[in-house]
Coordinates of C-alpha atoms and ligand atoms in Angstrom, one line a residue:
X1 CA 127.7 -141.5 -13.9
X2 CA 125.0 -138.6 -15.0
X3 CA 125.3 -136.4 -17.8
X4 CA 125.5 -132.9 -15.9
X5 CA 128.0 -134.4 -13.4
X6 CA 130.8 -135.6 -16.5
X7 CA 130.9 -132.0 -17.7
X8 CA 132.6 -130.4 -14.1
X9 CA 134.5 -134.1 -13.8
X10 CA 136.3 -133.6 -16.6
X11 CA 137.0 -129.7 -15.4
X12 CA 138.7 -130.7 -12.8
X13 CA 141.0 -132.9 -14.2
X14 CA 141.3 -131.3 -17.4
X15 CA 141.6 -127.7 -16.5
X16 CA 142.8 -127.5 -12.5
X17 CA 146.4 -129.4 -13.2
X18 CA 146.8 -126.6 -16.1
X19 CA 146.3 -123.8 -14.0
X20 CA 148.5 -124.7 -11.4
X21 CA 151.0 -126.1 -14.5
X22 CA 150.7 -122.9 -15.8
X23 CA 152.1 -120.9 -11.6
X24 CA 154.6 -123.3 -11.0
X25 CA 155.5 -122.4 -14.9
X26 CA 155.7 -117.7 -13.9
X27 CA 157.4 -118.8 -10.6
X28 CA 160.0 -120.7 -12.5
X29 CA 160.6 -117.6 -15.3
X30 CA 160.7 -115.2 -11.9
X31 CA 163.6 -117.4 -10.8
X32 CA 165.6 -117.6 -13.9
X33 CA 165.1 -113.8 -13.8
X34 CA 166.1 -112.7 -10.4
X35 CA 169.3 -115.3 -11.1
X36 CA 169.9 -113.5 -14.3
X37 CA 169.9 -110.2 -12.6
X38 CA 172.0 -110.7 -10.0
X39 CA 174.5 -112.4 -12.5
X40 CA 174.5 -109.3 -14.6
X41 CA 177.7 -107.3 -14.8
X42 CA 176.5 -104.1 -13.8
X43 CA 178.9 -101.7 -15.3
X44 CA 179.2 -98.8 -12.7
X45 CA 179.2 -95.1 -14.0
X46 CA 182.4 -92.6 -13.8
X47 CA 180.0 -90.6 -10.6
X48 CA 179.4 -93.0 -8.8
X49 CA 183.1 -94.8 -8.6
X50 CA 184.8 -91.4 -7.4
X51 CA 181.4 -91.3 -4.6
X52 CA 183.1 -94.9 -3.7
X53 CA 186.8 -93.9 -4.3
X54 CA 186.3 -90.4 -1.9
X55 CA 184.1 -92.8 0.6
X56 CA 186.7 -95.9 0.8
X57 CA 189.6 -92.2 0.8
X58 CA 187.4 -90.9 4.5
X59 CA 187.4 -94.1 5.5
X60 CA 189.9 -96.6 7.2
X61 CA 190.0 -98.9 4.3
X62 CA 193.7 -97.4 3.0
X63 CA 195.1 -98.6 6.8
X64 CA 194.8 -102.1 5.2
X65 CA 194.9 -102.2 2.2
X66 CA 197.0 -100.8 -1.5
X67 CA 195.9 -100.3 -5.0
X68 CA 197.6 -103.0 -6.0
X69 CA 199.5 -104.4 -3.4
X70 CA 199.0 -106.8 -0.5
X71 CA 199.2 -104.7 3.1
X72 CA 196.9 -106.4 6.1
X73 CA 194.1 -107.3 3.2
X74 CA 194.3 -108.3 -0.2
X75 CA 194.9 -105.5 -2.6
X76 CA 192.0 -104.1 -3.8
X77 CA 193.2 -104.9 -7.9
X78 CA 192.8 -108.2 -6.7
X79 CA 189.4 -108.0 -5.4
X80 CA 188.4 -106.4 -8.7
X81 CA 189.8 -109.3 -10.9
X82 CA 188.0 -112.4 -8.1
X83 CA 184.6 -110.6 -8.0
X84 CA 182.9 -109.8 -11.2
X85 CA 180.7 -107.2 -11.1
X86 CA 177.5 -108.1 -10.8
X87 CA 174.8 -107.4 -8.2
X88 CA 175.4 -110.7 -6.4
X89 CA 178.7 -109.8 -5.8
X90 CA 178.4 -106.5 -4.4
X91 CA 175.8 -107.3 -2.2
X92 CA 178.0 -110.1 -0.8
X93 CA 181.2 -107.7 -0.5
X94 CA 179.3 -104.9 0.9
X95 CA 177.7 -107.2 3.3
X96 CA 181.4 -108.3 4.0
X97 CA 182.9 -104.6 4.8
X98 CA 180.0 -103.7 7.3
X99 CA 180.4 -107.2 8.8
X100 CA 183.6 -107.8 8.5
X101 CA 185.1 -111.6 8.4
X102 CA 188.2 -114.1 7.5
X103 CA 189.0 -117.2 5.5
X104 CA 188.6 -115.7 1.9
X105 CA 191.8 -114.4 1.0
X106 CA 193.8 -116.2 4.1
X107 CA 193.4 -115.7 7.8
X108 CA 193.4 -112.5 8.8
X109 CA 189.8 -110.8 10.0
X110 CA 188.8 -107.9 8.3
X111 CA 187.9 -105.5 11.0
X112 CA 184.2 -105.0 10.7
X113 CA 182.1 -101.7 9.9
X114 CA 179.4 -101.4 12.1
X115 CA 178.3 -97.5 11.0
X116 CA 178.6 -97.9 7.6
X117 CA 175.3 -97.7 5.2
X118 CA 174.4 -100.8 3.0
X119 CA 174.4 -97.6 0.5
X120 CA 178.1 -96.0 1.4
X121 CA 179.4 -99.7 1.3
X122 CA 177.6 -100.6 -2.0
X123 CA 179.2 -97.3 -3.3
X124 CA 183.0 -98.2 -2.4
X125 CA 182.6 -101.5 -4.0
X126 CA 181.7 -100.4 -7.0
X127 CA 185.1 -98.7 -6.4
X128 CA 187.2 -101.2 -6.2
X129 CA 185.3 -103.2 -8.5
X130 CA 186.3 -100.9 -10.9
X131 CA 190.1 -101.2 -10.3
X132 CA 191.5 -104.2 -12.8
Ligands
HEC201 C1 192.0 -103.8 9.8 C2 192.0 -104.1 8.6 C3 191.5 -103.8 7.7 C4 190.1 -102.5 6.8 C5 190.3 -101.2 8.0 C6 189.4 -103.2 6.6 N1 189.7 -104.1 5.8 FE1 188.7 -105.1 3.9 N2 189.8 -106.8 4.3 C7 190.8 -107.3 5.1 C8 191.3 -108.2 5.2 C9 192.3 -109.3 6.3 C10 190.9 -109.3 4.6 C11 190.8 -110.0 3.8 C12 189.7 -110.7 4.4 C13 189.7 -112.4 3.9 O1 189.8 -113.3 4.1 O2 188.5 -112.8 4.3 C14 190.0 -108.2 3.6 C15 189.3 -108.1 2.8 C16 188.7 -107.0 2.4 C17 187.9 -106.8 1.0 C18 186.9 -108.5 -0.2 C19 186.4 -109.8 1.2 C20 186.5 -110.9 -0.3 O3 185.2 -111.7 0.9 O4 186.3 -111.0 -0.9 C21 186.9 -105.6 0.2 C22 185.9 -106.1 -1.2 C23 187.8 -104.8 0.8 N3 187.7 -105.8 1.9 C24 187.3 -103.8 1.4 C25 187.4 -102.9 2.6 C26 186.7 -102.1 2.6 C27 186.5 -100.6 1.4 C28 187.0 -101.0 3.6 C29 186.8 -99.7 4.4 C30 185.4 -99.1 5.0 C31 187.7 -101.4 4.2 N4 187.9 -103.3 3.3 C32 189.3 -102.0 5.5 C33 191.7 -105.9 6.5 C34 191.0 -104.5 6.6

């Protein structure tokens, strides 16, 4: 092979895999960072908790839930014991409040709350998960 050709050929073998390795490593870091942030405990502020509490009291929640005893739905302090206050749990429980569903605490379904915004549902979850 001619000398002038060797350089680009070597460059292809050395630099290209190096570049793509760098990109994979970067991607992995992003995924790791995302996982870490969704698993991190996020302590709610007192203001967020009282806002969430007001929303829970205004809605129909207390018709089926009590703070410390099971009614139709699980006691809120048991919900708080089950779920650490992570971003992932805020998302998941807010989604469950909006869409409704069953099977986690028993066969009785929670009614959906379709008119609730994701933001308000998350505030409610902040309040509930502070009750342990
Ligand atoms: C009609 C009765 C009813 C109403 C009204 C109700 N819930 Fe529930 N809720 C339930 C039941 C039943 C469950 C258990 C569902 C299950 O086992 O998956 C539940 C579960 C939950 C859970 C735990 C979900 C899980 O997957 O672990 C949260 C949080 C919750 N409710 C919050 C609320 C909030 C906030 C409101 C008011 C916006 C509300 N609920 C209104 C009956 C109700």
